[in-house]
């Protein structure tokens, strides 16, 4: 099996890292619970434009009116707080020991994504890393999947043996479908949005759940 895995909120707890950093920043700068809620909402799970998040931090916490500096500050905070999900790297080790191949396929700027990967020690547990900011193409463009398969040396593999696993329907599931591979969605307890198309091939509350469903040959999940 070939595993293509998203990074943020799939292998590492990016949203938890942002929330933990934001709570500290708000407390340090005399903000309120309402400020914290607004900052976390503005982040939108990492999908909001970074300048929008920076502006919320500047306006609510009285930071210097420097959007780029604010972006650098909260990105650094995420890197400092990010952690790999418990057990998921061990699961990847077990899959690779059994002959599977695995690659990280992540959207984002190089230094930020590489920083998270380094902090969590992920490189030792996968066979390749593909970062959109380094490749000039990002999910859901299927070319990023082709880059990952080439990096793994498996461009001719049966696409039914390739799984794109991630938490974002509009990016991870969409890119898997566009590339003609199987799709696994990490729901984190959310319901699938039918506006994003049919339910993915495997659905689990956590990444470990998705991996277990697929390896057990029972990909269909509620």
mmCIF file of C-alpha atoms in Angstrom:
data_model
loop_
_atom_site.group_PDB
_atom_site.id
_atom_site.type_symbol
_atom_site.label_atom_id
_atom_site.label_comp_id
_atom_site.label_asym_id
_atom_site.label_seq_id
_atom_site.Cartn_x
_atom_site.Cartn_y
_atom_site.Cartn_z
ATOM 1 C CA UNK A 1 0.000 0.000 0.000
ATOM 2 C CA UNK A 2 1.095 3.571 -0.689
ATOM 3 C CA UNK A 3 0.120 6.175 1.891
ATOM 4 C CA UNK A 4 0.041 9.900 1.096
ATOM 5 C CA UNK A 5 -0.635 11.760 4.312
ATOM 6 C CA UNK A 6 -1.524 15.346 5.008
ATOM 7 C CA UNK A 7 0.466 16.999 7.811
ATOM 8 C CA UNK A 8 -1.679 19.514 9.696
ATOM 9 C CA UNK A 9 -4.443 17.931 11.794
ATOM 10 C CA UNK A 10 -3.609 14.562 10.249
ATOM 11 C CA UNK A 11 -0.137 13.723 11.540
ATOM 12 C CA UNK A 12 0.259 16.704 13.879
ATOM 13 C CA UNK A 13 -2.166 18.685 16.021
ATOM 14 C CA UNK A 14 -1.869 22.025 14.226
ATOM 15 C CA UNK A 15 -5.155 23.475 15.527
ATOM 16 C CA UNK A 16 -4.331 22.506 19.111
ATOM 17 C CA UNK A 17 -0.916 24.127 18.688
ATOM 18 C CA UNK A 18 -2.433 27.380 17.419
ATOM 19 C CA UNK A 19 -5.035 27.449 20.194
ATOM 20 C CA UNK A 20 -2.399 26.804 22.881
ATOM 21 C CA UNK A 21 -0.142 29.526 21.537
ATOM 22 C CA UNK A 22 -3.051 31.972 21.131
ATOM 23 C CA UNK A 23 -4.181 31.395 24.729
ATOM 24 C CA UNK A 24 -0.705 32.285 25.965
ATOM 25 C CA UNK A 25 -0.450 35.330 23.707
ATOM 26 C CA UNK A 26 -3.841 36.650 24.803
ATOM 27 C CA UNK A 27 -3.008 36.163 28.479
ATOM 28 C CA UNK A 28 0.409 37.809 28.105
ATOM 29 C CA UNK A 29 -1.028 40.828 26.299
ATOM 30 C CA UNK A 30 -4.020 41.359 28.584
ATOM 31 C CA UNK A 31 -6.678 40.106 26.202
ATOM 32 C CA UNK A 32 -10.021 38.576 27.057
ATOM 33 C CA UNK A 33 -11.770 35.280 26.403
ATOM 34 C CA UNK A 34 -13.664 37.062 23.636
ATOM 35 C CA UNK A 35 -10.362 38.071 22.053
ATOM 36 C CA UNK A 36 -9.132 34.482 22.174
ATOM 37 C CA UNK A 37 -12.339 33.175 20.619
ATOM 38 C CA UNK A 38 -12.155 35.750 17.826
ATOM 39 C CA UNK A 39 -8.495 34.970 17.076
ATOM 40 C CA UNK A 40 -9.110 31.236 16.912
ATOM 41 C CA UNK A 41 -12.178 31.817 14.717
ATOM 42 C CA UNK A 42 -10.172 34.085 12.404
ATOM 43 C CA UNK A 43 -7.595 31.311 11.937
ATOM 44 C CA UNK A 44 -10.310 28.975 10.592
ATOM 45 C CA UNK A 45 -8.269 25.862 11.160
ATOM 46 C CA UNK A 46 -5.333 27.305 9.269
ATOM 47 C CA UNK A 47 -7.290 27.929 6.063
ATOM 48 C CA UNK A 48 -7.845 31.652 6.535
ATOM 49 C CA UNK A 49 -5.383 34.001 4.784
ATOM 50 C CA UNK A 50 -2.502 34.601 7.189
ATOM 51 C CA UNK A 51 -2.885 38.370 6.851
ATOM 52 C CA UNK A 52 -6.441 38.085 8.224
ATOM 53 C CA UNK A 53 -5.189 36.301 11.338
ATOM 54 C CA UNK A 54 -2.372 38.817 11.721
ATOM 55 C CA UNK A 55 -4.797 41.726 11.528
ATOM 56 C CA UNK A 56 -7.004 40.167 14.227
ATOM 57 C CA UNK A 57 -3.986 39.789 16.504
ATOM 58 C CA UNK A 58 -2.820 43.355 15.848
ATOM 59 C CA UNK A 59 -6.230 44.911 16.427
ATOM 60 C CA UNK A 60 -7.163 42.890 19.498
ATOM 61 C CA UNK A 61 -3.839 42.607 21.303
ATOM 62 C CA UNK A 62 -2.319 45.967 20.447
ATOM 63 C CA UNK A 63 0.618 44.565 18.536
ATOM 64 C CA UNK A 64 2.708 46.806 16.281
ATOM 65 C CA UNK A 65 0.996 47.380 12.943
ATOM 66 C CA UNK A 66 3.279 45.009 11.048
ATOM 67 C CA UNK A 67 1.395 42.182 9.355
ATOM 68 C CA UNK A 68 4.472 40.219 8.281
ATOM 69 C CA UNK A 69 5.963 40.367 11.784
ATOM 70 C CA UNK A 70 2.664 39.183 13.247
ATOM 71 C CA UNK A 71 2.547 36.272 10.790
ATOM 72 C CA UNK A 72 6.098 35.287 11.708
ATOM 73 C CA UNK A 73 5.192 35.475 15.407
ATOM 74 C CA UNK A 74 2.163 33.209 15.268
ATOM 75 C CA UNK A 75 3.847 30.770 12.909
ATOM 76 C CA UNK A 76 6.706 30.467 15.388
ATOM 77 C CA UNK A 77 4.168 29.910 18.155
ATOM 78 C CA UNK A 78 2.585 27.048 16.234
ATOM 79 C CA UNK A 79 5.978 25.424 15.669
ATOM 80 C CA UNK A 80 6.777 25.676 19.366
ATOM 81 C CA UNK A 81 3.536 23.998 20.434
ATOM 82 C CA UNK A 82 2.931 21.409 17.701
ATOM 83 C CA UNK A 83 2.984 17.707 18.557
ATOM 84 C CA UNK A 84 2.467 14.524 16.557
ATOM 85 C CA UNK A 85 -0.713 12.675 17.443
ATOM 86 C CA UNK A 86 -0.133 9.850 19.889
ATOM 87 C CA UNK A 87 0.636 6.548 18.200
ATOM 88 C CA UNK A 88 0.420 7.673 14.594
ATOM 89 C CA UNK A 89 4.165 7.602 13.909
ATOM 90 C CA UNK A 90 4.414 4.116 15.385
ATOM 91 C CA UNK A 91 1.589 3.079 13.066
ATOM 92 C CA UNK A 92 3.558 4.400 10.092
ATOM 93 C CA UNK A 93 6.605 2.465 11.239
ATOM 94 C CA UNK A 94 4.549 -0.722 11.376
ATOM 95 C CA UNK A 95 3.090 -0.158 7.914
ATOM 96 C CA UNK A 96 6.493 0.528 6.397
ATOM 97 C CA UNK A 97 7.991 -2.506 8.142
ATOM 98 C CA UNK A 98 5.313 -4.563 6.396
ATOM 99 C CA UNK A 99 6.397 -3.214 2.999
ATOM 100 C CA UNK A 100 4.179 -0.146 2.586
ATOM 101 C CA UNK A 101 5.531 3.250 1.508
ATOM 102 C CA UNK A 102 4.504 6.585 3.009
ATOM 103 C CA UNK A 103 4.903 10.252 2.095
ATOM 104 C CA UNK A 104 3.827 13.512 3.673
ATOM 105 C CA UNK A 105 1.947 15.715 1.192
ATOM 106 C CA UNK A 106 1.300 19.116 2.717
ATOM 107 C CA UNK A 107 0.267 22.587 1.653
ATOM 108 C CA UNK A 108 2.209 25.482 3.137
ATOM 109 C CA UNK A 109 5.402 27.474 3.060
ATOM 110 C CA UNK A 110 8.599 25.475 3.278
ATOM 111 C CA UNK A 111 10.114 26.776 6.523
ATOM 112 C CA UNK A 112 6.855 26.432 8.441
ATOM 113 C CA UNK A 113 5.990 22.918 7.320
ATOM 114 C CA UNK A 114 9.577 21.697 7.528
ATOM 115 C CA UNK A 115 9.815 23.232 10.999
ATOM 116 C CA UNK A 116 6.795 21.268 12.215
ATOM 117 C CA UNK A 117 8.102 18.090 10.609
ATOM 118 C CA UNK A 118 11.485 18.543 12.265
ATOM 119 C CA UNK A 119 10.039 19.331 15.692
ATOM 120 C CA UNK A 120 7.886 16.205 15.610
ATOM 121 C CA UNK A 121 10.588 13.961 14.142
ATOM 122 C CA UNK A 122 8.368 12.891 11.274
ATOM 123 C CA UNK A 123 11.028 12.516 8.567
ATOM 124 C CA UNK A 124 12.344 9.301 10.117
ATOM 125 C CA UNK A 125 8.905 7.704 9.827
ATOM 126 C CA UNK A 126 8.154 8.362 6.132
ATOM 127 C CA UNK A 127 9.869 7.774 2.802
ATOM 128 C CA UNK A 128 9.319 11.199 1.239
ATOM 129 C CA UNK A 129 8.113 14.701 2.044
ATOM 130 C CA UNK A 130 6.357 16.966 -0.463
ATOM 131 C CA UNK A 131 5.675 20.587 0.540
ATOM 132 C CA UNK A 132 3.585 22.719 -1.797
ATOM 133 C CA UNK A 133 5.686 25.816 -1.180
ATOM 134 C CA UNK A 134 8.707 23.986 -2.533
ATOM 135 C CA UNK A 135 6.936 22.528 -5.565
ATOM 136 C CA UNK A 136 4.899 25.455 -6.845
ATOM 137 C CA UNK A 137 1.677 23.430 -6.785
ATOM 138 C CA UNK A 138 -0.702 22.673 -3.936
ATOM 139 C CA UNK A 139 -3.653 20.457 -3.087
ATOM 140 C CA UNK A 140 -6.200 19.983 -4.634
ATOM 141 C CA UNK A 141 -4.104 20.154 -7.813
ATOM 142 C CA UNK A 142 -3.425 16.470 -8.644
ATOM 143 C CA UNK A 143 0.082 17.280 -9.835
ATOM 144 C CA UNK A 144 1.210 17.276 -6.217
ATOM 145 C CA UNK A 145 0.150 13.633 -5.935
ATOM 146 C CA UNK A 146 2.153 12.812 -9.049
ATOM 147 C CA UNK A 147 5.174 14.508 -7.496
ATOM 148 C CA UNK A 148 4.763 12.414 -4.355
ATOM 149 C CA UNK A 149 4.443 9.159 -6.296
ATOM 150 C CA UNK A 150 7.530 10.046 -8.327
ATOM 151 C CA UNK A 151 9.430 10.854 -5.136
ATOM 152 C CA UNK A 152 8.473 7.407 -3.842
ATOM 153 C CA UNK A 153 9.441 5.758 -7.139
ATOM 154 C CA UNK A 154 5.971 4.277 -7.673
ATOM 155 C CA UNK A 155 4.500 6.226 -10.579
ATOM 156 C CA UNK A 156 3.239 3.028 -12.211
ATOM 157 C CA UNK A 157 1.508 1.659 -9.095
ATOM 158 C CA UNK A 158 -2.145 0.574 -9.273
ATOM 159 C CA UNK A 159 -4.031 3.662 -8.074
ATOM 160 C CA UNK A 160 -6.356 1.462 -6.003
ATOM 161 C CA UNK A 161 -3.345 0.762 -3.788
ATOM 162 C CA UNK A 162 -2.719 4.461 -3.142
ATOM 163 C CA UNK A 163 -4.476 6.247 -0.279
ATOM 164 C CA UNK A 164 -4.582 9.996 0.219
ATOM 165 C CA UNK A 165 -5.418 10.585 3.884
ATOM 166 C CA UNK A 166 -6.231 13.939 5.442
ATOM 167 C CA UNK A 167 -8.717 16.032 7.379
ATOM 168 C CA UNK A 168 -9.693 18.591 4.718
ATOM 169 C CA UNK A 169 -12.349 17.567 2.243
ATOM 170 C CA UNK A 170 -11.690 20.483 -0.109
ATOM 171 C CA UNK A 171 -7.953 19.774 -0.231
ATOM 172 C CA UNK A 172 -7.028 16.227 0.803
ATOM 173 C CA UNK A 173 -10.073 14.323 -0.395
ATOM 174 C CA UNK A 174 -10.411 16.520 -3.467
ATOM 175 C CA UNK A 175 -6.801 15.987 -4.532
ATOM 176 C CA UNK A 176 -7.105 12.239 -4.054
ATOM 177 C CA UNK A 177 -10.159 12.098 -6.267
ATOM 178 C CA UNK A 178 -8.539 14.318 -8.894
ATOM 179 C CA UNK A 179 -5.502 12.020 -8.981
ATOM 180 C CA UNK A 180 -7.592 8.858 -9.184
ATOM 181 C CA UNK A 181 -6.460 7.382 -5.856
ATOM 182 C CA UNK A 182 -8.403 6.173 -2.819
ATOM 183 C CA UNK A 183 -9.365 8.715 -0.174
ATOM 184 C CA UNK A 184 -9.376 8.581 3.604
ATOM 185 C CA UNK A 185 -10.956 11.405 5.615
ATOM 186 C CA UNK A 186 -9.995 12.185 9.217
ATOM 187 C CA UNK A 187 -13.235 13.597 10.573
ATOM 188 C CA UNK A 188 -12.253 14.677 14.103
ATOM 189 C CA UNK A 189 -15.906 13.995 14.914
ATOM 190 C CA UNK A 190 -17.357 16.172 12.153
ATOM 191 C CA UNK A 191 -20.075 15.107 9.734
ATOM 192 C CA UNK A 192 -19.125 14.911 6.067
ATOM 193 C CA UNK A 193 -20.374 17.869 4.018
ATOM 194 C CA UNK A 194 -22.278 16.475 1.021
ATOM 195 C CA UNK A 195 -21.485 19.680 -0.859
ATOM 196 C CA UNK A 196 -17.929 18.347 -1.161
ATOM 197 C CA UNK A 197 -19.084 15.259 -3.039
ATOM 198 C CA UNK A 198 -19.592 11.605 -2.127
ATOM 199 C CA UNK A 199 -18.357 10.288 1.205
ATOM 200 C CA UNK A 200 -14.642 9.356 0.978
ATOM 201 C CA UNK A 201 -13.583 5.714 0.706
ATOM 202 C CA UNK A 202 -12.663 5.538 4.398
ATOM 203 C CA UNK A 203 -13.790 7.762 7.248
ATOM 204 C CA UNK A 204 -12.450 7.710 10.785
ATOM 205 C CA UNK A 205 -12.412 10.085 13.726
ATOM 206 C CA UNK A 206 -8.606 9.964 13.847
ATOM 207 C CA UNK A 207 -5.801 9.215 11.446
ATOM 208 C CA UNK A 208 -5.110 5.995 13.311
ATOM 209 C CA UNK A 209 -8.750 4.975 12.800
ATOM 210 C CA UNK A 210 -8.488 5.530 9.044
ATOM 211 C CA UNK A 211 -5.246 3.557 8.796
ATOM 212 C CA UNK A 212 -6.763 0.719 10.810
ATOM 213 C CA UNK A 213 -9.918 0.584 8.686
ATOM 214 C CA UNK A 214 -7.957 0.411 5.459
ATOM 215 C CA UNK A 215 -5.426 -2.153 6.635
ATOM 216 C CA UNK A 216 -8.229 -4.326 8.023
ATOM 217 C CA UNK A 217 -9.880 -4.306 4.604
ATOM 218 C CA UNK A 218 -12.931 -2.497 5.953
ATOM 219 C CA UNK A 219 -12.650 0.990 4.448
ATOM 220 C CA UNK A 220 -16.360 1.805 4.495
ATOM 221 C CA UNK A 221 -17.102 3.681 7.707
ATOM 222 C CA UNK A 222 -20.054 5.737 8.905
#
